[in-house]
Coordinates of C-alpha atoms in Angstrom, one line a residue:
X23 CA 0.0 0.0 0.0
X24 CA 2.6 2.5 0.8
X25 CA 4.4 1.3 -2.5
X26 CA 0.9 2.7 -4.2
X27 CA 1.3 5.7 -2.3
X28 CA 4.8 6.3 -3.4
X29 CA 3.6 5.4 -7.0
X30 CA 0.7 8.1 -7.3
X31 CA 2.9 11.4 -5.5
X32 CA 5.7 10.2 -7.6
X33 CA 3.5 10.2 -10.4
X34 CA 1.7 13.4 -8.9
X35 CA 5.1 14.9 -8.8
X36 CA 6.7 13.8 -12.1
X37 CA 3.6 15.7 -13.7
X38 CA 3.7 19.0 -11.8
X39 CA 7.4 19.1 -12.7
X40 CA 6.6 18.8 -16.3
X41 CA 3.6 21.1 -16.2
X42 CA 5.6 23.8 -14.2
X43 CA 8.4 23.3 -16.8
X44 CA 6.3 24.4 -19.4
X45 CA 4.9 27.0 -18.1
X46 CA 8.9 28.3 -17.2
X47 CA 9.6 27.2 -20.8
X48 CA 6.2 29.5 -22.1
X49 CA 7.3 32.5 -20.5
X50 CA 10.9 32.1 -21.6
X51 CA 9.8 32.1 -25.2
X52 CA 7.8 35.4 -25.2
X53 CA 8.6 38.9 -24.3
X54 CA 6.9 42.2 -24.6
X55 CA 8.7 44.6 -26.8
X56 CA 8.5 48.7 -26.6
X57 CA 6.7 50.4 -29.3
X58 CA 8.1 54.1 -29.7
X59 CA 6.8 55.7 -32.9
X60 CA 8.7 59.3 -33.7
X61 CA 10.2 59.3 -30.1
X62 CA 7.0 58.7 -28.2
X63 CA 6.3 55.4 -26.7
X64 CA 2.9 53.5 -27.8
X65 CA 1.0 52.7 -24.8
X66 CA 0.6 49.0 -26.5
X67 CA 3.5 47.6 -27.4
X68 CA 4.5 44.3 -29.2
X69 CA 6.0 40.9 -28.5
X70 CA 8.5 38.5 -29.5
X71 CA 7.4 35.0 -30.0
X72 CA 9.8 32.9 -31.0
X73 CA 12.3 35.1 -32.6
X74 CA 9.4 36.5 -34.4
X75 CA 8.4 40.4 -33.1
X76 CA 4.5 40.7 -33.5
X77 CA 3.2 44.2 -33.5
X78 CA -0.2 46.0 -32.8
X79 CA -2.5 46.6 -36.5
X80 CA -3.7 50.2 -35.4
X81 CA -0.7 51.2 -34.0
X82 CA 1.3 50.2 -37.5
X83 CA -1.7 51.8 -39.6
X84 CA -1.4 54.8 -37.7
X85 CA 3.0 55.0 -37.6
X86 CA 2.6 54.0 -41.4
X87 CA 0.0 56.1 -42.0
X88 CA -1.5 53.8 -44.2
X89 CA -5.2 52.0 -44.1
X90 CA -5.5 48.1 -42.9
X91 CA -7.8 46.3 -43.6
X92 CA -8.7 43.1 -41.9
X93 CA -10.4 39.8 -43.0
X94 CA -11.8 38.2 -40.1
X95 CA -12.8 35.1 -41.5
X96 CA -9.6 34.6 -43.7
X97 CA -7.4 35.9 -40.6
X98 CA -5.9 38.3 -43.1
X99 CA -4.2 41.3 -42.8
X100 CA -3.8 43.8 -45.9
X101 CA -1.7 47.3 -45.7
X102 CA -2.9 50.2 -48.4
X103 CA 0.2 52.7 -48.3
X104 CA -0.9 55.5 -50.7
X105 CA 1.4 58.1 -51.5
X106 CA -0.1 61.7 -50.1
X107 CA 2.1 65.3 -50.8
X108 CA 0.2 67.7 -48.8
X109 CA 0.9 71.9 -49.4
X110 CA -0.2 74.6 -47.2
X111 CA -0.9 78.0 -49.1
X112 CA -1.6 81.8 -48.1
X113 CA -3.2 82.9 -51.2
X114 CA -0.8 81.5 -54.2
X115 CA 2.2 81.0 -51.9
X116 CA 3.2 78.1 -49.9
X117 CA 4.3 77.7 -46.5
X118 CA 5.5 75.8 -44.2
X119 CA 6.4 78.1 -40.8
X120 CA 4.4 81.3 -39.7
X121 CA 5.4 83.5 -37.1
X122 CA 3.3 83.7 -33.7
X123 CA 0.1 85.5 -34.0
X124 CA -0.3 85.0 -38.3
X125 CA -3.8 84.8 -38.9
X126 CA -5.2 84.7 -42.4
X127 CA -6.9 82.5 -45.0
X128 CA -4.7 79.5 -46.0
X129 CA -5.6 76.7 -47.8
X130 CA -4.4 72.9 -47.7
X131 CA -3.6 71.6 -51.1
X132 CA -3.0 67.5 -51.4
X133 CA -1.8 65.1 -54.5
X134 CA -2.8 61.6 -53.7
X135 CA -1.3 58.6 -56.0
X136 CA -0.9 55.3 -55.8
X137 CA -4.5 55.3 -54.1
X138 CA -5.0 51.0 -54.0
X139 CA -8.1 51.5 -52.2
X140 CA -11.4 52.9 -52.8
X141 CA -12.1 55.7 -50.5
X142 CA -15.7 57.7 -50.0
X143 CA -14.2 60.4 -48.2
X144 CA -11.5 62.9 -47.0
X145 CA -11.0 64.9 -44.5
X146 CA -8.2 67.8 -43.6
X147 CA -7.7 69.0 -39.8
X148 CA -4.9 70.7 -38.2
X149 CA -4.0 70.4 -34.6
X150 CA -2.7 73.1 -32.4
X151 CA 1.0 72.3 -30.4
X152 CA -2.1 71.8 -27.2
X153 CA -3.5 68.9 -29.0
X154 CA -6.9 70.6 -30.1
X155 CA -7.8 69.3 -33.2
X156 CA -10.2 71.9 -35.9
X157 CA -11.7 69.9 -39.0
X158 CA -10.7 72.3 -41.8
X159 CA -12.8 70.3 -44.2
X160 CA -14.8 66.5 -44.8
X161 CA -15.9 65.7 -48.4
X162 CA -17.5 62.7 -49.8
X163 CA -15.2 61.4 -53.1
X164 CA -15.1 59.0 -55.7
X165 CA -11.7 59.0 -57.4
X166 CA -12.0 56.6 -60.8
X167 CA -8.5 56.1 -60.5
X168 CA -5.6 55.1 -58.1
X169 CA -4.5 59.1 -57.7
X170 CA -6.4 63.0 -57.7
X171 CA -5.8 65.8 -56.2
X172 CA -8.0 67.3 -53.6
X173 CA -8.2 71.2 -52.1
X174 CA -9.1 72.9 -49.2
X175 CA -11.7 75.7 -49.3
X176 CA -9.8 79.0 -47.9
X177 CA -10.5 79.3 -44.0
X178 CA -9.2 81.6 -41.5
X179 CA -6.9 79.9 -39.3
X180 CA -4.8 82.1 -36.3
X181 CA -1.4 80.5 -34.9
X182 CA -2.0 81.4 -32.0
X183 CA 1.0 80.1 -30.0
X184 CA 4.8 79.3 -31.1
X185 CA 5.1 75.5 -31.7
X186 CA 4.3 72.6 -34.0
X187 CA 1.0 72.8 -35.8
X188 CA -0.2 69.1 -37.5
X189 CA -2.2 69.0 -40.6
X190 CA -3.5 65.5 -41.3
X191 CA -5.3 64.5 -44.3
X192 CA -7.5 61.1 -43.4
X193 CA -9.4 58.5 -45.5
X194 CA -12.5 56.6 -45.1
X195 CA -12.5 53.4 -47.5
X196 CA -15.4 53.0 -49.3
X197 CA -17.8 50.6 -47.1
X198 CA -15.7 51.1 -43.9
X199 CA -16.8 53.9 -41.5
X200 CA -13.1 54.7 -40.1
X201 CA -11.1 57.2 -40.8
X202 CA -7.5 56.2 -41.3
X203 CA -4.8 59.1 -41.5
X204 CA -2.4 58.8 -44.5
X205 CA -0.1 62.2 -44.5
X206 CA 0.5 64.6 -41.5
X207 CA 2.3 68.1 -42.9
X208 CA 4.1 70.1 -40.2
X209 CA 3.3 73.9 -39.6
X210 CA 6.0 75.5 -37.5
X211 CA 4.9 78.6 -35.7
X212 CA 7.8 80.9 -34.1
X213 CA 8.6 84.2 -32.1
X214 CA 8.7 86.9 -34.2

């Protein structure tokens, strides 16, 4: 009887060993990885799996700036990277810096190619150094090829503070109702 006893702990003990070594063995295998995008860290990072480093969609789509789309039922990931040159104008001249205080009409003007996704809509904003965010403009589109051009309307815009201004020009794919950013301009604003 005792031999029995023996038998079953041993037994007991031979498979907590090799459960616990597994779990040891799991954790050794994966490790989270930091995610900094343009020198500011991602609140969700990655991991590495097997040699392999696995990275957040949303976060890529956004450091990219390109639209993802994902197929659920195929477990399929695809990445759109359309090409987007965005130009800021006061009148007929471009800019890209204004001094403190400029307040005037400006426009945003941006070339789009490469476009490998069909897209209902833009939109324009630009974001003060604070973080608020103005829409400039939102339009529904239906480009019959892969590139067009698109325009701002003039607006009045004030800079009101020195610092970086970000104007983003965003897509909504056709049948999708997210908006996915695929250009960001910088507007530097300075002391006079």
């Amino acid at each position: 009887m005792a031999t029995m006893k023996f038998r079953k702990v041993a037994i007991g003990l031979l498979l907590l060993s090799l459960l616990g070594g597994t779990v040891v063995f799991a954790n050794g295998t994966v490790q989270k990885v930091r995610l900094i995008i343009n020198g500011i860290e991602s609140e969700e990072g990655g991991v590495t799996v097997d040699g392999k480093t696995f990275l957040p969609l949303k976060q890529l789509a956004n450091s990219l700036q390109a639209i993802i789309e994902w197929d659920n039922a195929n477990k399929r990931a695809t990445v759109y990277k359309p090409n987007v040159h965005m130009f800021l104008y006061k009148g007929n001249s471009p800019f890209g810096a204004v001094d403190k205080g400029f307040q005037g009409k400006i426009s945003v003007f941006s070339q789009i190619d490469n476009l490998k996704k069909g897209v209902s809509s833009v939109k324009v904003t630009i974001t003060d150094p604070s973080g608020k965010e103005k829409l400039i403009q939102t339009e529904e589109v239906n480009p019959k090829n892969d590139n067009f051009w698109f325009r701002t309307g003039e607006f009045e815009y004030k800079f009101d503070v020195a610092g970086e201004y970000i104007v983003r020009f965003s897509v909504k794919p056709a049948g999708v109702e997210e908006w996915f950013v695929v250009s960001e301009k910088l507007v530097t604003s300075k002391n006079p």
